[in-house]
Coordinates of C-alpha atoms in Angstrom, one line a residue:
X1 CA -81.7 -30.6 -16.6
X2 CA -84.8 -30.8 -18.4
X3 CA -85.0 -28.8 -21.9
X4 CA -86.9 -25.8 -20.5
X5 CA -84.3 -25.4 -18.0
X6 CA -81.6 -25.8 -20.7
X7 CA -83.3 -23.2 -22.8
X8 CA -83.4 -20.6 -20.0
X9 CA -79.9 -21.2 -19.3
X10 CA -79.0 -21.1 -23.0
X11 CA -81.3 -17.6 -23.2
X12 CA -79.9 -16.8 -20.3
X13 CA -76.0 -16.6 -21.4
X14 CA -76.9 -14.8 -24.6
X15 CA -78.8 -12.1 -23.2
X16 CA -75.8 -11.4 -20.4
X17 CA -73.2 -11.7 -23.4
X18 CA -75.0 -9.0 -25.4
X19 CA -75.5 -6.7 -23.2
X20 CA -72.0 -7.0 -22.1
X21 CA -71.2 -6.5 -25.5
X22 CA -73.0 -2.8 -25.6
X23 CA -70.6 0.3 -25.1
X24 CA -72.0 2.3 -22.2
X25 CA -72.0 5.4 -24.5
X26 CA -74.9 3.7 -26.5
X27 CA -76.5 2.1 -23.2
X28 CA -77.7 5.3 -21.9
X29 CA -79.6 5.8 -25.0
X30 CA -81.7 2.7 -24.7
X31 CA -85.2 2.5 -23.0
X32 CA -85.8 6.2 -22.5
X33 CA -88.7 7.0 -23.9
X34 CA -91.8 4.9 -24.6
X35 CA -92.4 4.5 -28.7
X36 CA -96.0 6.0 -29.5
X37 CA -97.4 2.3 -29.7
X38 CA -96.4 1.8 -26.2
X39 CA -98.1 4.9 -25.1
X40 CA -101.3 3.9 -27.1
X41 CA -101.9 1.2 -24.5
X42 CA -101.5 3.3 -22.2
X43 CA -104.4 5.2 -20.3
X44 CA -104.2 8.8 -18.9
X45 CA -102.8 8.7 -15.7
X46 CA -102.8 4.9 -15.2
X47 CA -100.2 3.4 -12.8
X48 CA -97.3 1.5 -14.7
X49 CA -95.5 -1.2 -12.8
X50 CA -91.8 -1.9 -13.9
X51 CA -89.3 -4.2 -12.5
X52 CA -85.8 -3.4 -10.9
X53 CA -83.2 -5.1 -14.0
X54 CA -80.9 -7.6 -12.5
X55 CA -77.3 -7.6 -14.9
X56 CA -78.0 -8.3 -18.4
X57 CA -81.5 -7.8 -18.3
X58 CA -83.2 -4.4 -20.5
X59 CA -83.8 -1.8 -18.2
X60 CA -87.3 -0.3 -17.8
X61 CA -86.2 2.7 -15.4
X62 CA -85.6 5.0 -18.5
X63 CA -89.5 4.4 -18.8
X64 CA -90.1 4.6 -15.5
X65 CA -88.9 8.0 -14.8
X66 CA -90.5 9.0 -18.0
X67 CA -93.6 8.4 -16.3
X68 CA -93.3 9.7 -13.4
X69 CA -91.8 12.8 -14.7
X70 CA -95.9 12.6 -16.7
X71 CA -97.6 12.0 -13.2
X72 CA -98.2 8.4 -13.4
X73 CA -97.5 6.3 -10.5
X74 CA -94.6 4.2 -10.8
X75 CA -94.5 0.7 -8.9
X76 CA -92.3 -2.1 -8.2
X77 CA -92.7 -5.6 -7.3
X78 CA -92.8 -6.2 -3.7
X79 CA -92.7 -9.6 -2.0
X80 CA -93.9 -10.0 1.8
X81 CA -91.3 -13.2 1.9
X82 CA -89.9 -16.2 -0.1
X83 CA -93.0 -17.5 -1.5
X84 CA -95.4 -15.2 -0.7
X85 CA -97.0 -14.0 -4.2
X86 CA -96.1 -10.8 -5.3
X87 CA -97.5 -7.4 -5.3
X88 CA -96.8 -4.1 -5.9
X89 CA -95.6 -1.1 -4.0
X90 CA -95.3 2.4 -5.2
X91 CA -91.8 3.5 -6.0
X92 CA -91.8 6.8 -5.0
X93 CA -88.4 8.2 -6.6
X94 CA -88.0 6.1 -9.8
X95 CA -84.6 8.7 -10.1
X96 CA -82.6 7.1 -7.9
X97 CA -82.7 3.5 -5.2
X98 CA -82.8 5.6 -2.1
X99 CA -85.5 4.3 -0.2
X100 CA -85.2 0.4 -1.7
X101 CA -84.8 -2.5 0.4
X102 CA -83.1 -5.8 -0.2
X103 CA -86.3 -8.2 -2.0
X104 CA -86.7 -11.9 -0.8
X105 CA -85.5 -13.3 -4.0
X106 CA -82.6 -10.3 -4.8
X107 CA -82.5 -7.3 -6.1
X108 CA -84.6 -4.4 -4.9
X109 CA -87.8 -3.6 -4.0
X110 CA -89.7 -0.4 -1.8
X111 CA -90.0 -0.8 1.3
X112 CA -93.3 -2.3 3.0
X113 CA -94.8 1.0 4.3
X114 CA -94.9 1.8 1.1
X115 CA -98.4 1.9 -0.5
X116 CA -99.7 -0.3 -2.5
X117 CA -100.6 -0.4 -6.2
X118 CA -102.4 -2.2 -9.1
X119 CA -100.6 -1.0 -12.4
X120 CA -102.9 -1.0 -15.0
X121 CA -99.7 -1.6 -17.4
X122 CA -97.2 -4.1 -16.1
X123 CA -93.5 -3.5 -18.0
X124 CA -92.1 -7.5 -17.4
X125 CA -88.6 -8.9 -17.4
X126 CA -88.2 -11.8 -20.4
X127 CA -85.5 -13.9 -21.2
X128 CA -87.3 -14.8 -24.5
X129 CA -89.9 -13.6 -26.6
X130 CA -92.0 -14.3 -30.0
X131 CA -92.9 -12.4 -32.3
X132 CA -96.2 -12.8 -31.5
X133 CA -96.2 -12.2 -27.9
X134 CA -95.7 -15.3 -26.4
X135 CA -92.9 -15.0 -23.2
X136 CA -90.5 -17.1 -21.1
X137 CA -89.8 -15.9 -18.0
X138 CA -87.5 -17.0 -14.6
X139 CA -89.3 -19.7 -14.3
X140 CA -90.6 -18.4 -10.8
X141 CA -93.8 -18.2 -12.3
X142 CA -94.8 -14.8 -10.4
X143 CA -95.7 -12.9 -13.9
X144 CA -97.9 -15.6 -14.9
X145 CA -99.8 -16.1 -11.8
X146 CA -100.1 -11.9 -11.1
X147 CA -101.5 -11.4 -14.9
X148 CA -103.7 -14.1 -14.6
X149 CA -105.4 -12.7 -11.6
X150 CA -105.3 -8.9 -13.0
X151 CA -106.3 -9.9 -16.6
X152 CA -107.4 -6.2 -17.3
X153 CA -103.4 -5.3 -17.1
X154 CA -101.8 -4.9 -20.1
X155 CA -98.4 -6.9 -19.6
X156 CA -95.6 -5.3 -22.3
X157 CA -92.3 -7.4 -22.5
X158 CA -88.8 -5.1 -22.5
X159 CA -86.1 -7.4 -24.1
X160 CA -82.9 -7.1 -26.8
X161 CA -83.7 -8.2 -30.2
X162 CA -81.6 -11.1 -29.4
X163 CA -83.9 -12.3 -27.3
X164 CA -86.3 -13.1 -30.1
X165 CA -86.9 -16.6 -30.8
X166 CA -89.0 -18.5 -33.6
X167 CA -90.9 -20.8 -30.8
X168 CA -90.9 -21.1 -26.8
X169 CA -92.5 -24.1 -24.6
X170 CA -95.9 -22.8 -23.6
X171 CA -97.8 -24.5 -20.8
X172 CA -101.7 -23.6 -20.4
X173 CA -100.4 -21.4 -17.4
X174 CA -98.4 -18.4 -19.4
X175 CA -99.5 -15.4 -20.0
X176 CA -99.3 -13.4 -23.1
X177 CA -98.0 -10.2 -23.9
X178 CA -99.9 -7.5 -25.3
X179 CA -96.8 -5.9 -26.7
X180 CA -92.4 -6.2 -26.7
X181 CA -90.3 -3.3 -27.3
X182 CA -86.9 -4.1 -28.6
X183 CA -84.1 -1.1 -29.1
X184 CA -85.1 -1.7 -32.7
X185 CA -88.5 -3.3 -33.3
X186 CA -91.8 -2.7 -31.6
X187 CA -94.0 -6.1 -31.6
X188 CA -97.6 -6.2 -31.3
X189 CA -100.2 -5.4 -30.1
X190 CA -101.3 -8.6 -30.1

């Protein structure tokens, strides 16, 4: 295992534990509504693209519905197959999963009739973040390689505080974040 892998791994079991660790009473309060620096980056009636959280993982649905319930467009990633690069699909009920399918790699994604989308502000999955914007994903690598063919999308990071590290690997490949929302802090923008 080399020491990104281990890092992931060790990032990995600490975000699961924590949000194990959250009572569902204070859970539903998390991730509702956008903070007003989010919403600065944020143009009138752009599309946001969110993910669909595996366990552990912040959730970004509280934001999505929140705009949708504004008119925005919501979108998802969509993958044609295994390996195919990813896209996104407009998520036409961000209230409930009706109308998801099973995605290539897990999870859930719309369905391929669906239409497609280009979010002008991508909410992304982390398992760590610094303070000043710099991210470590899956590993997959499909963040880095969307951003860094849409570089007019700003790319906001959803994580738990403990996700927060001093220092991550960086290879000339990864993309930066404009922003990270935390339950507590908001970071950026950058």
């Amino acid at each position: 295992m080399t020491e990104k892998q281990a890092l992931r791994a060790a990032l990995r079991r600490r975000r699961t534990d924590h949000d194990a660790a959250i009572p569902a009473s204070q859970r539903a309060l998390l991730f509702l509504r956008p903070p007003a620096p989010l919403l600065d980056l944020v143009p009138d009636g752009a599309a946001i693209g969110v993910y669909h959280p595996v366990p552990g993982e912040a959730s970004p649905l509280g934001y999505a519905r929140w705009f949708a319930e504004r008119g925005h467009p919501v979108a998802l990633p969509w993958f044609a197959a295994r390996g195919a690069a990813m896209q996104f699909r407009i998520w036409t009920n961000p209230f409930d999963d009706e109308g998801l399918v099973k995605a290539p790699y897990g999870g859930l994604q719309p369905a391929a009739s669906e239409p497609d989308a280009t979010p002008a502000v991508l909410i992304v999955p982390l398992l760590g973040f610094t303070a000043t914007g710099q991210r470590l994903g899956q590993g997959g690598g499909h963040y880095d390689r969307y951003l860094a063919h849409h570089s007019a999308v700003v790319a906001i990071g959803i994580a738990w505080d403990c996700q927060l590290e001093a220092q991550l690997p960086s290879e000339p490949h990864d993309m930066p974040l404009r922003a990270v929302v935390t339950p507590t802090r908001f970071y950026g923008p950058f």
